XYZ file of C-alpha atoms in Angstrom:
608
model
C 8.010 -62.310 2.028
C 10.836 -64.731 2.826
C 9.405 -65.005 6.340
C 5.871 -65.518 5.066
C 6.844 -68.147 2.480
C 8.657 -70.341 5.009
C 5.779 -69.905 7.473
C 3.137 -70.772 4.852
C 5.111 -73.904 3.977
C 4.365 -75.083 7.504
C 7.699 -74.489 9.226
C 8.304 -72.732 12.542
C 8.556 -69.020 13.253
C 12.222 -69.604 14.084
C 12.938 -71.017 10.601
C 10.961 -68.186 9.011
C 12.915 -65.602 11.010
C 16.117 -67.312 9.894
C 15.143 -66.989 6.231
C 14.287 -63.317 6.681
C 17.611 -62.631 8.427
C 19.588 -64.333 5.656
C 17.894 -62.202 2.998
C 18.668 -59.075 5.038
C 22.393 -59.802 5.433
C 23.090 -61.069 1.917
C 25.478 -58.433 0.536
C 24.739 -59.079 -3.138
C 20.986 -58.560 -2.653
C 21.646 -55.324 -0.740
C 23.979 -53.979 -3.433
C 21.577 -54.805 -6.260
C 18.685 -53.230 -4.345
C 20.472 -50.012 -3.338
C 21.496 -49.376 -6.960
C 17.896 -49.909 -8.141
C 18.789 -52.650 -10.620
C 16.221 -54.931 -12.201
C 16.995 -58.085 -10.281
C 15.595 -56.628 -7.053
C 12.194 -55.977 -8.603
C 12.334 -59.369 -10.326
C 13.052 -61.155 -7.034
C 10.238 -59.198 -5.361
C 7.625 -60.394 -7.851
C 9.084 -63.922 -7.971
C 8.621 -64.222 -4.212
C 5.236 -62.503 -4.353
C 4.037 -65.044 -6.941
C 5.176 -67.967 -4.777
C 3.782 -66.458 -1.575
C 0.430 -65.636 -3.192
C 0.058 -69.150 -4.532
C 0.917 -70.642 -1.132
C -1.696 -68.417 0.531
C -4.231 -69.406 -2.132
C -3.366 -73.091 -1.711
C -3.859 -72.911 2.062
C -7.233 -71.150 1.626
C -8.150 -73.891 -0.853
C -8.102 -76.412 1.988
C -10.497 -74.453 4.202
C -12.405 -71.711 2.322
C -12.455 -72.236 -1.449
C -14.093 -69.461 -3.518
C -13.982 -67.076 -0.557
C -12.912 -63.455 -1.082
C -9.429 -64.191 0.267
C -9.192 -67.247 -1.981
C -9.928 -65.121 -5.059
C -7.584 -62.330 -3.926
C -4.531 -64.561 -3.559
C -5.271 -66.487 -6.756
C -5.594 -63.271 -8.787
C -2.520 -61.768 -7.118
C -0.536 -64.858 -8.174
C -1.351 -64.171 -11.823
C -0.598 -60.452 -11.481
C 2.767 -61.143 -9.798
C 3.719 -63.641 -12.519
C 2.891 -61.103 -15.233
C 4.982 -58.468 -13.454
C 7.915 -60.867 -13.086
C 7.912 -61.686 -16.804
C 7.382 -58.010 -17.630
C 10.548 -57.023 -15.766
C 12.789 -59.649 -17.380
C 12.202 -62.743 -19.445
C 13.947 -64.581 -16.581
C 10.697 -64.127 -14.660
C 9.168 -66.739 -16.961
C 11.138 -69.429 -15.121
C 9.313 -68.755 -11.842
C 6.022 -68.402 -13.730
C 6.655 -71.846 -15.218
C 7.317 -73.241 -11.733
C 4.029 -71.828 -10.394
C 2.125 -73.178 -13.421
C 3.650 -76.617 -12.896
C 2.662 -76.722 -9.205
C -0.821 -75.411 -10.059
C -1.205 -78.057 -12.773
C -0.368 -80.849 -10.310
C -2.878 -79.461 -7.811
C -5.514 -79.135 -10.568
C -4.888 -82.752 -11.593
C -5.461 -83.847 -8.010
C -8.691 -81.831 -7.932
C -9.956 -83.630 -11.029
C -9.493 -86.928 -9.221
C -11.291 -85.754 -6.070
C -14.520 -87.769 -6.055
C -16.058 -85.600 -3.315
C -16.394 -82.686 -5.760
C -19.157 -82.452 -8.352
C -18.367 -82.007 -12.049
C -19.604 -78.418 -11.969
C -17.432 -77.565 -8.966
C -14.342 -79.126 -10.565
C -15.042 -77.137 -13.740
C -15.332 -73.918 -11.728
C -12.020 -74.648 -10.001
C -10.268 -75.262 -13.322
C -11.863 -72.203 -14.950
C -10.812 -69.939 -12.060
C -7.228 -71.171 -12.284
C -7.129 -70.810 -16.072
C -8.397 -67.220 -15.902
C -6.114 -66.200 -13.036
C -2.923 -67.995 -14.100
C -3.186 -67.870 -17.899
C -5.565 -65.173 -19.098
C -4.710 -62.440 -16.578
C -0.892 -62.723 -17.026
C -1.224 -62.610 -20.823
C -3.626 -59.653 -20.764
C -1.458 -57.764 -18.271
C 1.715 -58.429 -20.259
C 0.020 -57.101 -23.396
C -1.207 -54.096 -21.418
C 2.338 -53.307 -20.239
C 3.554 -53.056 -23.821
C 0.436 -51.291 -25.056
C 1.164 -48.500 -22.576
C 4.879 -48.707 -23.392
C 4.343 -48.318 -27.141
C 1.661 -45.679 -26.674
C 3.857 -43.462 -24.466
C 7.176 -44.102 -26.230
C 6.017 -43.215 -29.715
C 9.047 -41.188 -30.828
C 12.229 -42.243 -32.553
C 15.297 -42.914 -30.375
C 18.982 -43.801 -30.696
C 18.495 -47.595 -30.868
C 15.696 -47.728 -33.440
C 18.012 -49.202 -36.035
C 17.722 -52.726 -34.641
C 14.014 -52.637 -35.530
C 12.540 -53.184 -38.976
C 11.924 -50.331 -41.379
C 8.178 -50.674 -40.841
C 8.569 -50.365 -37.066
C 10.829 -47.325 -37.410
C 8.432 -45.682 -39.827
C 5.614 -46.042 -37.275
C 7.508 -43.797 -34.805
C 7.504 -40.021 -34.805
C 10.730 -38.494 -36.132
C 13.733 -40.472 -37.328
C 12.921 -42.712 -40.287
C 9.303 -41.564 -40.226
C 10.483 -38.079 -41.160
C 12.361 -39.492 -44.145
C 9.682 -41.896 -45.344
C 6.701 -39.593 -44.834
C 5.056 -38.965 -48.172
C 6.849 -41.755 -50.034
C 4.951 -43.757 -52.658
C 3.652 -47.052 -51.351
C 3.906 -49.215 -54.484
C 7.276 -49.802 -56.122
C 7.008 -49.252 -59.880
C 9.327 -49.601 -62.847
C 11.537 -46.514 -62.699
C 11.334 -46.246 -58.892
C 14.443 -45.107 -57.041
C 14.850 -47.235 -53.913
C 17.206 -48.195 -51.099
C 17.223 -51.863 -50.077
C 17.788 -52.714 -46.436
C 18.654 -56.233 -45.360
C 16.074 -57.623 -42.933
C 18.752 -59.567 -41.037
C 20.407 -56.361 -39.760
C 21.190 -57.709 -36.254
C 22.530 -54.844 -34.125
C 23.459 -52.604 -37.074
C 21.300 -52.371 -40.208
C 22.866 -52.206 -43.644
C 21.786 -51.230 -47.144
C 22.673 -52.656 -50.556
C 25.509 -50.457 -51.778
C 27.936 -50.013 -54.634
C 30.722 -47.599 -55.558
C 33.262 -47.013 -58.323
C 35.912 -49.350 -56.842
C 36.267 -52.825 -58.347
C 37.199 -56.196 -56.882
C 40.981 -56.801 -56.956
C 42.256 -58.944 -59.823
C 43.841 -61.417 -57.369
C 42.679 -61.991 -53.778
C 45.090 -62.544 -50.879
C 44.651 -66.328 -51.114
C 45.610 -66.370 -54.789
C 42.105 -66.756 -56.250
C 41.114 -64.550 -59.156
C 38.054 -62.307 -59.367
C 35.929 -60.824 -62.113
C 37.388 -57.347 -61.482
C 33.828 -56.032 -61.646
C 32.459 -53.093 -59.622
C 32.059 -53.934 -55.938
C 28.613 -54.512 -54.411
C 28.492 -54.483 -50.603
C 26.169 -53.833 -47.695
C 26.887 -50.501 -46.043
C 25.732 -49.764 -42.458
C 25.202 -46.038 -43.066
C 22.821 -44.027 -45.204
C 24.620 -42.884 -48.347
C 23.756 -41.682 -51.818
C 25.464 -44.812 -53.188
C 22.719 -46.907 -51.571
C 20.199 -45.842 -54.218
C 19.088 -48.233 -56.957
C 16.658 -47.862 -59.855
C 14.125 -50.584 -60.679
C 14.243 -51.092 -64.458
C 11.975 -53.003 -66.831
C 14.281 -55.289 -68.896
C 12.122 -54.674 -71.971
C 12.464 -50.864 -71.884
C 15.302 -48.357 -71.776
C 13.548 -45.741 -69.612
C 14.704 -45.173 -66.027
C 11.671 -43.054 -65.093
C 8.235 -43.905 -63.772
C 5.549 -43.924 -66.432
C 2.170 -42.263 -66.056
C 0.299 -44.059 -64.655
C 2.980 -45.973 -62.744
C 3.333 -49.704 -63.515
C 3.753 -51.464 -60.160
C 6.182 -54.392 -59.821
C 4.547 -57.637 -58.759
C 5.614 -60.955 -57.280
C 7.360 -63.066 -59.929
C 8.244 -60.132 -62.217
C 11.690 -59.996 -63.821
C 13.537 -56.756 -63.072
C 16.949 -55.171 -63.421
C 18.495 -53.060 -60.657
C 20.569 -50.107 -61.858
C 22.953 -48.423 -59.438
C 21.791 -44.820 -59.228
C 25.193 -43.069 -59.158
C 27.165 -45.291 -61.586
C 24.273 -46.560 -63.808
C 25.719 -50.084 -63.765
C 23.487 -53.145 -63.453
C 23.384 -55.467 -60.447
C 24.954 -58.682 -61.666
C 26.129 -62.096 -60.505
C 27.861 -64.947 -62.334
C 29.685 -68.192 -61.714
C 32.658 -66.581 -59.960
C 33.440 -67.303 -56.322
C 32.715 -64.547 -53.821
C 35.809 -62.976 -52.182
C 35.229 -64.281 -48.621
C 32.594 -66.965 -49.250
C 34.073 -69.169 -52.009
C 31.060 -71.528 -51.981
C 28.816 -68.612 -53.006
C 28.769 -66.416 -56.108
C 30.309 -62.988 -56.370
C 27.790 -60.120 -56.710
C 28.903 -57.048 -58.640
C 27.814 -54.213 -60.872
C 28.599 -55.228 -64.431
C 31.525 -53.559 -66.203
C 31.863 -54.411 -69.900
C 35.535 -55.247 -70.504
C 34.811 -56.645 -74.005
C 35.733 -60.160 -72.859
C 33.816 -63.429 -72.879
C 31.802 -62.672 -69.735
C 28.374 -61.413 -70.763
C 26.122 -59.549 -68.339
C 23.775 -61.665 -66.245
C 21.636 -58.976 -64.652
C 18.089 -60.307 -64.616
C 16.461 -60.866 -61.206
C 13.103 -62.386 -60.316
C 11.174 -60.738 -57.487
C 9.981 -63.130 -54.769
C 7.730 -61.436 -52.180
C 8.083 -63.573 -49.058
C 5.147 -62.107 -47.112
C 2.756 -61.738 -50.056
C -0.003 -63.642 -48.228
C -0.313 -60.784 -45.701
C 0.757 -57.779 -47.782
C -0.291 -58.681 -51.314
C 1.350 -59.446 -54.662
C 2.494 -55.856 -55.324
C 5.966 -54.802 -54.165
C 5.366 -52.227 -51.396
C 7.674 -49.772 -49.690
C 8.723 -50.910 -46.186
C 5.941 -53.497 -45.927
C 7.051 -56.097 -48.490
C 9.894 -58.459 -47.618
C 11.461 -59.689 -50.836
C 14.093 -62.038 -52.156
C 15.911 -61.298 -55.404
C 16.479 -64.544 -57.314
C 19.015 -64.503 -60.140
C 17.369 -65.741 -63.338
C 20.451 -67.390 -64.901
C 21.835 -69.217 -61.861
C 18.899 -69.263 -59.377
C 21.226 -67.735 -56.764
C 19.565 -65.517 -54.166
C 20.995 -62.123 -53.196
C 22.268 -62.570 -49.628
C 24.183 -60.716 -46.936
C 27.012 -63.011 -45.824
C 27.928 -60.732 -42.896
C 31.701 -61.045 -43.426
C 33.732 -57.820 -43.368
C 35.684 -57.206 -46.577
C 39.405 -56.283 -46.305
C 40.699 -52.750 -46.771
C 40.185 -52.909 -50.528
C 36.447 -53.260 -49.740
C 36.570 -50.453 -47.128
C 35.621 -52.944 -44.355
C 32.067 -53.046 -45.666
C 29.933 -56.208 -45.487
C 30.091 -58.867 -48.186
C 27.040 -59.529 -50.390
C 26.890 -62.852 -52.263
C 24.670 -64.940 -54.473
C 23.607 -68.004 -52.464
C 22.258 -71.147 -54.075
C 18.799 -72.074 -52.695
C 20.086 -75.547 -51.773
C 21.516 -74.072 -48.554
C 18.040 -73.248 -47.281
C 16.152 -70.100 -46.371
C 17.592 -67.457 -44.057
C 16.626 -63.897 -43.069
C 19.887 -62.621 -44.585
C 18.354 -63.349 -48.022
C 15.412 -61.009 -47.385
C 15.359 -57.287 -48.196
C 12.846 -54.483 -47.922
C 12.552 -51.096 -49.583
C 13.172 -48.395 -46.992
C 13.435 -45.112 -48.933
C 11.545 -44.730 -52.184
C 10.760 -42.057 -54.730
C 9.384 -42.058 -58.246
C 12.143 -41.207 -60.746
C 11.282 -38.435 -63.195
C 14.638 -37.623 -64.848
C 16.103 -39.661 -67.692
C 19.408 -37.741 -67.804
C 22.063 -38.953 -65.354
C 23.053 -35.545 -63.904
C 19.434 -34.569 -63.335
C 18.779 -37.966 -61.808
C 21.666 -37.561 -59.330
C 20.106 -34.293 -58.142
C 16.715 -35.981 -58.000
C 18.013 -38.610 -55.577
C 18.175 -35.907 -52.908
C 14.599 -34.649 -53.440
C 11.828 -36.767 -51.853
C 8.383 -36.946 -53.359
C 5.347 -36.061 -51.257
C 2.475 -38.544 -51.383
C 0.765 -39.088 -48.044
C 0.444 -42.770 -47.258
C 0.040 -44.094 -43.714
C 2.236 -47.039 -42.687
C 1.194 -47.351 -39.047
C 1.720 -50.883 -37.859
C -0.889 -52.521 -35.690
C -0.134 -52.919 -31.990
C 0.209 -56.701 -32.290
C 2.686 -56.350 -35.169
C 4.864 -53.960 -33.185
C 4.475 -56.035 -30.029
C 5.508 -59.247 -31.801
C 8.522 -57.644 -33.440
C 9.673 -56.061 -30.172
C 9.462 -59.411 -28.349
C 11.385 -61.152 -31.113
C 14.119 -58.504 -31.133
C 14.514 -58.667 -27.355
C 14.887 -62.429 -27.570
C 17.265 -62.616 -30.525
C 19.370 -59.460 -30.738
C 22.816 -59.918 -29.198
C 25.636 -57.445 -28.784
C 28.482 -58.014 -31.235
C 31.028 -58.097 -28.414
C 30.081 -61.135 -26.353
C 32.964 -60.726 -23.916
C 32.985 -58.353 -20.969
C 35.496 -57.659 -18.259
C 33.097 -58.890 -15.568
C 31.269 -61.595 -17.530
C 31.210 -65.039 -15.950
C 29.840 -68.551 -16.337
C 27.109 -70.274 -14.292
C 29.729 -72.439 -12.585
C 31.516 -69.293 -11.374
C 28.352 -68.159 -9.585
C 27.966 -71.151 -7.295
C 31.562 -70.877 -6.085
C 31.401 -67.058 -5.985
C 34.445 -67.021 -8.227
C 33.513 -63.669 -9.727
C 32.291 -60.176 -8.820
C 31.377 -56.906 -10.499
C 32.900 -53.526 -9.674
C 29.910 -51.175 -9.849
C 31.449 -47.930 -8.609
C 34.848 -46.489 -7.716
C 35.268 -43.105 -6.064
C 37.372 -40.865 -8.342
C 39.534 -39.545 -5.479
C 39.401 -42.008 -2.584
C 39.476 -45.787 -2.332
C 35.743 -46.049 -1.608
C 34.099 -48.541 -3.950
C 31.021 -50.721 -4.465
C 31.236 -54.310 -5.690
C 28.574 -56.903 -6.349
C 29.959 -59.524 -4.019
C 28.016 -62.189 -2.166
C 28.186 -63.220 1.474
C 30.479 -66.220 1.178
C 29.062 -67.983 4.273
C 25.496 -67.773 2.926
C 26.407 -68.792 -0.636
C 28.417 -71.833 0.436
C 25.825 -72.896 3.012
C 22.940 -72.446 0.558
C 24.662 -74.681 -2.010
C 25.376 -77.254 0.700
C 21.743 -77.128 1.881
C 20.551 -77.790 -1.695
C 22.837 -80.799 -1.930
C 21.726 -82.112 1.489
C 18.054 -81.664 0.583
C 18.508 -83.557 -2.694
C 20.295 -86.485 -1.029
C 17.742 -86.693 1.809
C 14.818 -86.441 -0.583
C 15.967 -89.381 -2.692
C 16.909 -91.361 0.416
C 13.428 -90.905 1.879
C 11.866 -91.629 -1.492
C 13.710 -94.947 -1.851
C 12.822 -95.989 1.685
C 9.162 -95.076 1.197
C 9.235 -97.245 -1.905
C 10.231 -100.081 0.432
C 7.349 -99.019 2.702
C 9.704 -97.567 5.347
C 8.266 -94.229 6.460
C 10.964 -92.207 8.213
C 8.699 -89.138 8.260
C 5.025 -88.786 9.179
C 2.816 -88.037 6.189
C 2.300 -84.371 7.101
C 6.078 -83.827 7.580
C 6.762 -85.614 4.285
C 4.273 -83.359 2.437
C 5.901 -80.254 3.971
C 9.311 -81.573 2.946
C 8.195 -82.211 -0.653
C 6.377 -78.852 -0.912
C 9.404 -76.954 0.371
C 11.673 -78.740 -2.091
C 9.322 -78.182 -5.012
C 9.159 -74.431 -4.476
C 12.614 -73.698 -3.028
C 14.906 -76.282 -4.653
C 12.719 -76.174 -7.769
C 12.847 -72.383 -7.785
C 16.630 -72.537 -7.628
C 16.821 -75.107 -10.447
C 14.500 -73.327 -12.903
C 16.215 -69.981 -12.302
C 19.743 -71.381 -12.603
C 20.030 -74.386 -14.918
C 18.654 -72.662 -18.091
C 21.705 -70.379 -18.124
C 23.870 -73.335 -19.136
C 21.966 -73.364 -22.439
C 22.209 -69.620 -23.115
C 24.753 -68.032 -25.448
C 24.308 -64.494 -24.124
C 26.901 -62.669 -22.023
C 26.262 -63.609 -18.393
C 27.024 -61.836 -15.131
C 26.907 -62.658 -11.450
C 23.608 -60.821 -10.919
C 21.832 -63.351 -13.139
C 22.228 -65.836 -10.267
C 20.478 -63.717 -7.627
C 16.891 -64.950 -8.272
C 18.102 -68.566 -7.969
C 20.132 -67.699 -4.868
C 17.047 -66.262 -3.176
C 15.237 -69.589 -3.464
C 18.318 -71.366 -2.114
C 18.326 -69.024 0.892
C 14.703 -69.985 1.599
C 15.652 -73.650 1.526
C 18.517 -73.251 4.004
C 16.493 -72.755 7.269
C 14.068 -75.463 6.083
C 16.940 -77.971 5.953
C 18.283 -76.780 9.310
C 14.890 -77.257 10.995
C 14.498 -80.693 9.394
C 17.889 -81.828 10.686
C 17.087 -80.552 14.170
C 13.639 -82.194 14.343
C 14.135 -85.469 12.477
C 17.838 -86.331 12.400
C 18.931 -85.225 15.861
C 17.675 -88.097 18.009
C 18.302 -86.784 21.533
C 17.822 -83.487 23.309
C 21.587 -83.160 23.716
C 22.093 -83.512 19.967
C 19.441 -80.877 19.336
C 21.087 -78.498 21.800
C 24.498 -78.959 20.212
C 23.062 -78.519 16.745
C 21.216 -75.342 17.825
C 24.499 -73.964 19.184
C 26.172 -74.705 15.844
C 23.340 -72.945 13.993
C 23.697 -69.857 16.200
C 27.470 -69.847 15.609
C 26.865 -70.219 11.891
C 24.420 -67.283 11.840
C 27.001 -65.248 13.758
C 29.653 -66.038 11.147
C 27.248 -64.980 8.375
C 26.652 -61.682 10.179
C 30.393 -61.233 10.620
C 30.983 -61.835 6.901
C 28.268 -59.293 6.087
C 29.958 -56.726 8.318
C 33.375 -57.471 6.811
C 32.090 -56.912 3.264
C 30.027 -53.892 4.300
C 32.491 -51.274 2.915
C 32.252 -52.865 -0.540
C 28.471 -53.136 -0.278
C 27.693 -49.551 0.731
C 30.825 -47.739 -0.511
C 30.400 -45.225 2.297
C 34.007 -44.944 3.434
C 37.555 -45.095 2.148
C 39.547 -48.261 2.635
C 43.157 -48.412 3.769
C 45.625 -50.551 1.803
C 45.595 -53.179 4.550
C 41.780 -53.314 4.510
C 41.755 -53.700 0.745
C 44.286 -56.517 1.010
C 42.208 -58.218 3.689
C 39.147 -58.098 1.441
C 41.155 -59.674 -1.346
C 41.439 -62.879 0.621
C 40.609 -64.998 -2.413
C 43.465 -63.536 -4.479
C 45.843 -64.232 -1.595
C 44.536 -67.794 -1.313
C 45.007 -68.405 -5.063
C 48.576 -67.079 -4.887
C 49.294 -69.355 -1.922
C 47.956 -72.401 -3.770
C 50.005 -71.652 -6.878
C 53.120 -71.124 -4.733
C 52.926 -74.392 -2.834
């Protein structure tokens, strides 16, 4: 495909062969491919999308609406969908193709030789192939994915309770048969929607807040309320009607609705969820949340909460298990029950802090909770109720989410969920990639010194970066001179030069520059799609220098000799790094030292 792309751009077979050779001897691409990692498939479909569009564009000039024209246009859309389906990074190349196609479509609109109907057909064909087909295919990928992978797995916890309940096993086993509508007297567990990597549930236990915190501030010495990242009997709460003493569900059940005032009673200690004008232990600008302990002092209970169903427009005014996302607003202070995310000290068993947050600070997912486990309470006596907490009710209610709901949530989680530990031994920055100032040790033999590293061919990487810089400088130089009506290049050569830069230099830019804005942990392999486009640009620049900047035959001959020598050095570098690319033989200490040339160079610089 590297060969075909350079050839379709209008350059010589020699330049195309050069691009193909550089792809073949780039050690990093070989390593990533041999270990079957995602970047290889991503690069394949990136190049296929570009090649298909180039083929389509060339057929557009001669045989529009022919069978080949349709084939390459449709294949462009399919390749773009596959690229995005492998990794979100594929969207960068898709965006590049859409941009080029939009410019071409704009030029078609201004073509006075085409009738209105023909222009409309051109635009419709491009919209179907480049917009509709990629979207439909991407949805199809995940429809098959969610249809085949319908069982619970080890990483379900990052998903919402509703998503987990739609899978076979896991949470679905626990929630099967639970009542749908939360009623007064219901026994519930409340999971915070903003669970990030690990979910957590509203929790309390017998321990109280310390009288004096480490910073000297005092507390209410009330019973601790936290968010606990494990299922536990202390996660159970009872929804109580403030006007009644019963802690059981009446017959018929009285469902809780949006705007109702409720009390939450901790199931195991029978103390009420409470907050008051006392600073939280780790978030002094927020209120402490506790379970009220009556110490016969001038601090009355403030345990009334108003139910605010956030998604009531889609799921109704009644509080529903799993489906309803709710906020609990304190009646006396208007504070909202919120997960702060801070880990309490040892006195809080390293559990997560829960606070009362004033609404002035704005809305956040950490203020939203949903009922995950739910049963109708039947026992008024405390000991019987504690036994009841371990006995689920059996009422069959289906909670299967629609495909679009599961699809949307899965996309959002993939985009937003980050690992807690953002540092990694082999993580790097985008600036490290260009200078090849990093590598990744993929494999070490347990007994010998054989090893595999993700390490690029230094000659190719440095030359590709230099070629990008040379192209940029020449492009703007030509552009300024053309503005002054000085045409250094014939029109056809100028169009080839611009097209090559748009796809190759543009492909490098859109696949590289966005990483400067990302907060995720980055590795060297993230640069490989951008590097591939740089490699395609390199023989283009070499041919341009030979044809347009070398004025005499002697200069061309000398330049050709330099290019051959340069290719030879790239091949030599490939062969030198071969043991670390294939890991097929042990390395002697002297060979290992020779391959650590950069470490030796850094030591030499520091010494002198």
